[in-house]
Amino acid sequence: EGLFEAALDKDVAGIQAIKDEAVPGNIYQAVDLLLKEYKFTGDAAIRTLALENELPIAGRILDVGRKMHTQWCERVFAKYLPSKKSKKYSTSVGAFYAATDVYNWKLLKHDLKFSNEEIREILINTLQGLIQQKNK
């Protein structure tokens, strides 16, 4: 467990470095970077999710990942979110989080067998739908 704890502190998988490349508001780049991250870490994340209730370290790893992904969504999609003071802020962040979650990638890639190009198109369409909803 100590090894995993140390890995959490050091961004050993390089997830944060990939996420930091995202330019706020650029959904195309955001999706491309997300798919790059999931290519390297997606299957491991899904396996870790399966162990969350059995291994305390898995829960800690996932807590860090969830926090990172939430912060990434808040930064990358900031211009599409309501004011932080708005009652809809939390659910709006949640919508962008859900649209870009690793479970969606797993569903599209492994369960439904979409190609990487198709997954990219689906995620962009989903994000554009969220953005259009905000503008109504």
PDB file of C-alpha atoms in Angstrom:
ATOM      1  CA  GLU A   1       0.000   0.000   0.000  1.00  0.00           C
ATOM      2  CA  GLY A   2       2.909   2.338   0.677  1.00  0.00           C
ATOM      3  CA  LEU A   3       3.988   2.029  -2.928  1.00  0.00           C
ATOM      4  CA  PHE A   4       0.536   3.042  -4.131  1.00  0.00           C
ATOM      5  CA  GLU A   5       0.424   5.949  -1.685  1.00  0.00           C
ATOM      6  CA  ALA A   6       3.771   7.207  -2.988  1.00  0.00           C
ATOM      7  CA  ALA A   7       2.566   6.854  -6.576  1.00  0.00           C
ATOM      8  CA  LEU A   8      -0.451   9.031  -5.758  1.00  0.00           C
ATOM      9  CA  ASP A   9       1.788  11.836  -4.587  1.00  0.00           C
ATOM     10  CA  LYS A  10       4.095  11.675  -7.623  1.00  0.00           C
ATOM     11  CA  ASP A  11       1.645  11.408 -10.585  1.00  0.00           C
ATOM     12  CA  VAL A  12       3.543   8.290 -11.658  1.00  0.00           C
ATOM     13  CA  ALA A  13       1.016   7.492 -14.396  1.00  0.00           C
ATOM     14  CA  GLY A  14       1.381  11.014 -15.799  1.00  0.00           C
ATOM     15  CA  ILE A  15      -2.349  11.645 -15.640  1.00  0.00           C
ATOM     16  CA  GLN A  16      -2.073  15.162 -14.271  1.00  0.00           C
ATOM     17  CA  ALA A  17       0.561  16.070 -16.839  1.00  0.00           C
ATOM     18  CA  ILE A  18      -1.757  15.006 -19.659  1.00  0.00           C
ATOM     19  CA  LYS A  19      -4.728  16.822 -18.130  1.00  0.00           C
ATOM     20  CA  ASP A  20      -2.694  19.999 -17.607  1.00  0.00           C
ATOM     21  CA  GLU A  21      -2.213  20.308 -21.376  1.00  0.00           C
ATOM     22  CA  ALA A  22      -5.920  21.058 -21.867  1.00  0.00           C
ATOM     23  CA  VAL A  23      -6.719  24.606 -22.953  1.00  0.00           C
ATOM     24  CA  PRO A  24      -9.895  25.847 -21.233  1.00  0.00           C
ATOM     25  CA  GLY A  25     -12.859  25.955 -23.601  1.00  0.00           C
ATOM     26  CA  ASN A  26     -11.300  23.778 -26.315  1.00  0.00           C
ATOM     27  CA  ILE A  27     -13.530  20.710 -26.215  1.00  0.00           C
ATOM     28  CA  TYR A  28     -11.806  19.054 -29.184  1.00  0.00           C
ATOM     29  CA  GLN A  29      -8.430  19.163 -27.499  1.00  0.00           C
ATOM     30  CA  ALA A  30      -9.980  18.181 -24.177  1.00  0.00           C
ATOM     31  CA  VAL A  31     -11.473  15.044 -25.717  1.00  0.00           C
ATOM     32  CA  ASP A  32      -8.225  14.200 -27.484  1.00  0.00           C
ATOM     33  CA  LEU A  33      -6.266  14.510 -24.237  1.00  0.00           C
ATOM     34  CA  LEU A  34      -8.876  12.538 -22.332  1.00  0.00           C
ATOM     35  CA  LEU A  35      -8.696   9.717 -24.872  1.00  0.00           C
ATOM     36  CA  LYS A  36      -4.894   9.833 -24.641  1.00  0.00           C
ATOM     37  CA  GLU A  37      -5.149   9.466 -20.879  1.00  0.00           C
ATOM     38  CA  TYR A  38      -7.704   6.656 -21.090  1.00  0.00           C
ATOM     39  CA  LYS A  39      -5.540   4.810 -23.616  1.00  0.00           C
ATOM     40  CA  PHE A  40      -2.841   4.559 -20.943  1.00  0.00           C
ATOM     41  CA  THR A  41      -4.873   4.393 -17.744  1.00  0.00           C
ATOM     42  CA  GLY A  42      -8.475   3.534 -18.614  1.00  0.00           C
ATOM     43  CA  ASP A  43      -8.336  -0.220 -18.160  1.00  0.00           C
ATOM     44  CA  ALA A  44      -6.405   0.128 -14.885  1.00  0.00           C
ATOM     45  CA  ALA A  45      -8.985   2.645 -13.649  1.00  0.00           C
ATOM     46  CA  ILE A  46     -11.818   0.244 -14.432  1.00  0.00           C
ATOM     47  CA  ARG A  47     -10.027  -2.577 -12.581  1.00  0.00           C
ATOM     48  CA  THR A  48      -9.430  -0.261  -9.627  1.00  0.00           C
ATOM     49  CA  LEU A  49     -13.111   0.700  -9.596  1.00  0.00           C
ATOM     50  CA  ALA A  50     -13.969  -2.993  -9.320  1.00  0.00           C
ATOM     51  CA  LEU A  51     -11.804  -3.231  -6.173  1.00  0.00           C
ATOM     52  CA  GLU A  52     -12.937  -0.016  -4.524  1.00  0.00           C
ATOM     53  CA  ASN A  53     -15.079  -1.668  -1.860  1.00  0.00           C
ATOM     54  CA  GLU A  54     -12.564  -4.432  -1.150  1.00  0.00           C
ATOM     55  CA  LEU A  55      -9.254  -2.582  -0.883  1.00  0.00           C
ATOM     56  CA  PRO A  56      -8.964   0.686   1.045  1.00  0.00           C
ATOM     57  CA  ILE A  57      -6.043   1.826  -1.136  1.00  0.00           C
ATOM     58  CA  ALA A  58      -8.230   1.450  -4.234  1.00  0.00           C
ATOM     59  CA  GLY A  59     -10.726   3.842  -2.654  1.00  0.00           C
ATOM     60  CA  ARG A  60      -7.974   6.361  -1.912  1.00  0.00           C
ATOM     61  CA  ILE A  61      -6.635   6.115  -5.459  1.00  0.00           C
ATOM     62  CA  LEU A  62     -10.117   6.697  -6.836  1.00  0.00           C
ATOM     63  CA  ASP A  63     -10.771   9.603  -4.481  1.00  0.00           C
ATOM     64  CA  VAL A  64      -7.657  11.325  -5.829  1.00  0.00           C
ATOM     65  CA  GLY A  65      -8.710  10.551  -9.396  1.00  0.00           C
ATOM     66  CA  ARG A  66     -12.226  11.879  -8.841  1.00  0.00           C
ATOM     67  CA  LYS A  67     -10.902  15.071  -7.316  1.00  0.00           C
ATOM     68  CA  MET A  68      -8.485  15.543 -10.231  1.00  0.00           C
ATOM     69  CA  HIS A  69     -11.214  14.923 -12.789  1.00  0.00           C
ATOM     70  CA  THR A  70     -13.614  17.318 -11.067  1.00  0.00           C
ATOM     71  CA  GLN A  71     -10.963  20.054 -10.998  1.00  0.00           C
ATOM     72  CA  TRP A  72     -10.145  19.358 -14.653  1.00  0.00           C
ATOM     73  CA  CYS A  73     -13.822  19.684 -15.627  1.00  0.00           C
ATOM     74  CA  GLU A  74     -14.133  22.932 -13.670  1.00  0.00           C
ATOM     75  CA  ARG A  75     -11.065  24.367 -15.408  1.00  0.00           C
ATOM     76  CA  VAL A  76     -11.575  23.082 -18.945  1.00  0.00           C
ATOM     77  CA  PHE A  77     -15.319  23.720 -19.133  1.00  0.00           C
ATOM     78  CA  ALA A  78     -15.357  26.887 -16.994  1.00  0.00           C
ATOM     79  CA  LYS A  79     -16.711  29.113 -19.755  1.00  0.00           C
ATOM     80  CA  TYR A  80     -19.662  26.752 -20.207  1.00  0.00           C
ATOM     81  CA  LEU A  81     -20.518  26.579 -16.499  1.00  0.00           C
ATOM     82  CA  PRO A  82     -22.799  28.888 -14.543  1.00  0.00           C
ATOM     83  CA  SER A  83     -21.370  31.080 -11.805  1.00  0.00           C
ATOM     84  CA  LYS A  84     -19.946  29.170  -8.845  1.00  0.00           C
ATOM     85  CA  LYS A  85     -22.610  30.932  -6.784  1.00  0.00           C
ATOM     86  CA  SER A  86     -25.387  29.426  -8.908  1.00  0.00           C
ATOM     87  CA  LYS A  87     -27.440  26.554  -7.544  1.00  0.00           C
ATOM     88  CA  LYS A  88     -26.822  24.814 -10.882  1.00  0.00           C
ATOM     89  CA  TYR A  89     -23.021  24.960 -10.676  1.00  0.00           C
ATOM     90  CA  SER A  90     -22.571  21.595  -8.983  1.00  0.00           C
ATOM     91  CA  THR A  91     -24.950  19.734 -11.279  1.00  0.00           C
ATOM     92  CA  SER A  92     -23.430  21.409 -14.330  1.00  0.00           C
ATOM     93  CA  VAL A  93     -19.943  20.293 -13.312  1.00  0.00           C
ATOM     94  CA  GLY A  94     -21.438  16.863 -12.658  1.00  0.00           C
ATOM     95  CA  ALA A  95     -22.840  16.740 -16.178  1.00  0.00           C
ATOM     96  CA  PHE A  96     -19.437  17.484 -17.723  1.00  0.00           C
ATOM     97  CA  TYR A  97     -17.839  14.995 -15.340  1.00  0.00           C
ATOM     98  CA  ALA A  98     -20.302  12.272 -16.302  1.00  0.00           C
ATOM     99  CA  ALA A  99     -19.884  12.994 -20.005  1.00  0.00           C
ATOM    100  CA  THR A 100     -16.113  12.532 -19.743  1.00  0.00           C
ATOM    101  CA  ASP A 101     -15.934   9.783 -17.127  1.00  0.00           C
ATOM    102  CA  VAL A 102     -13.848   6.666 -17.684  1.00  0.00           C
ATOM    103  CA  TYR A 103     -16.988   4.533 -17.427  1.00  0.00           C
ATOM    104  CA  ASN A 104     -18.281   6.150 -20.627  1.00  0.00           C
ATOM    105  CA  TRP A 105     -14.996   5.360 -22.339  1.00  0.00           C
ATOM    106  CA  LYS A 106     -15.235   1.749 -21.143  1.00  0.00           C
ATOM    107  CA  LEU A 107     -18.831   1.468 -22.333  1.00  0.00           C
ATOM    108  CA  LEU A 108     -18.038   2.884 -25.758  1.00  0.00           C
ATOM    109  CA  LYS A 109     -14.676   1.145 -26.260  1.00  0.00           C
ATOM    110  CA  HIS A 110     -15.139  -2.278 -24.717  1.00  0.00           C
ATOM    111  CA  ASP A 111     -18.858  -2.902 -24.433  1.00  0.00           C
ATOM    112  CA  LEU A 112     -20.145  -1.257 -27.606  1.00  0.00           C
ATOM    113  CA  LYS A 113     -16.912  -1.727 -29.591  1.00  0.00           C
ATOM    114  CA  PHE A 114     -16.703   1.767 -31.076  1.00  0.00           C
ATOM    115  CA  SER A 115     -13.458   2.835 -32.724  1.00  0.00           C
ATOM    116  CA  ASN A 116     -11.361   5.613 -31.219  1.00  0.00           C
ATOM    117  CA  GLU A 117     -12.606   7.992 -33.914  1.00  0.00           C
ATOM    118  CA  GLU A 118     -16.219   7.112 -33.145  1.00  0.00           C
ATOM    119  CA  ILE A 119     -15.649   7.543 -29.414  1.00  0.00           C
ATOM    120  CA  ARG A 120     -14.140  10.970 -30.077  1.00  0.00           C
ATOM    121  CA  GLU A 121     -17.166  11.964 -32.140  1.00  0.00           C
ATOM    122  CA  ILE A 122     -19.610  10.711 -29.499  1.00  0.00           C
ATOM    123  CA  LEU A 123     -17.853  12.551 -26.671  1.00  0.00           C
ATOM    124  CA  ILE A 124     -17.654  15.782 -28.664  1.00  0.00           C
ATOM    125  CA  ASN A 125     -21.341  15.522 -29.573  1.00  0.00           C
ATOM    126  CA  THR A 126     -22.216  14.927 -25.914  1.00  0.00           C
ATOM    127  CA  LEU A 127     -20.186  17.923 -24.766  1.00  0.00           C
ATOM    128  CA  GLN A 128     -21.654  20.131 -27.490  1.00  0.00           C
ATOM    129  CA  GLY A 129     -25.104  19.108 -26.276  1.00  0.00           C
ATOM    130  CA  LEU A 130     -24.238  20.196 -22.731  1.00  0.00           C
ATOM    131  CA  ILE A 131     -22.887  23.488 -24.040  1.00  0.00           C
ATOM    132  CA  GLN A 132     -26.015  24.126 -26.145  1.00  0.00           C
ATOM    133  CA  GLN A 133     -28.195  23.324 -23.140  1.00  0.00           C
ATOM    134  CA  LYS A 134     -26.389  26.005 -21.125  1.00  0.00           C
ATOM    135  CA  ASN A 135     -26.972  28.566 -23.855  1.00  0.00           C
ATOM    136  CA  LYS A 136     -30.758  28.057 -23.852  1.00  0.00           C
TER     137      LYS A 136
END
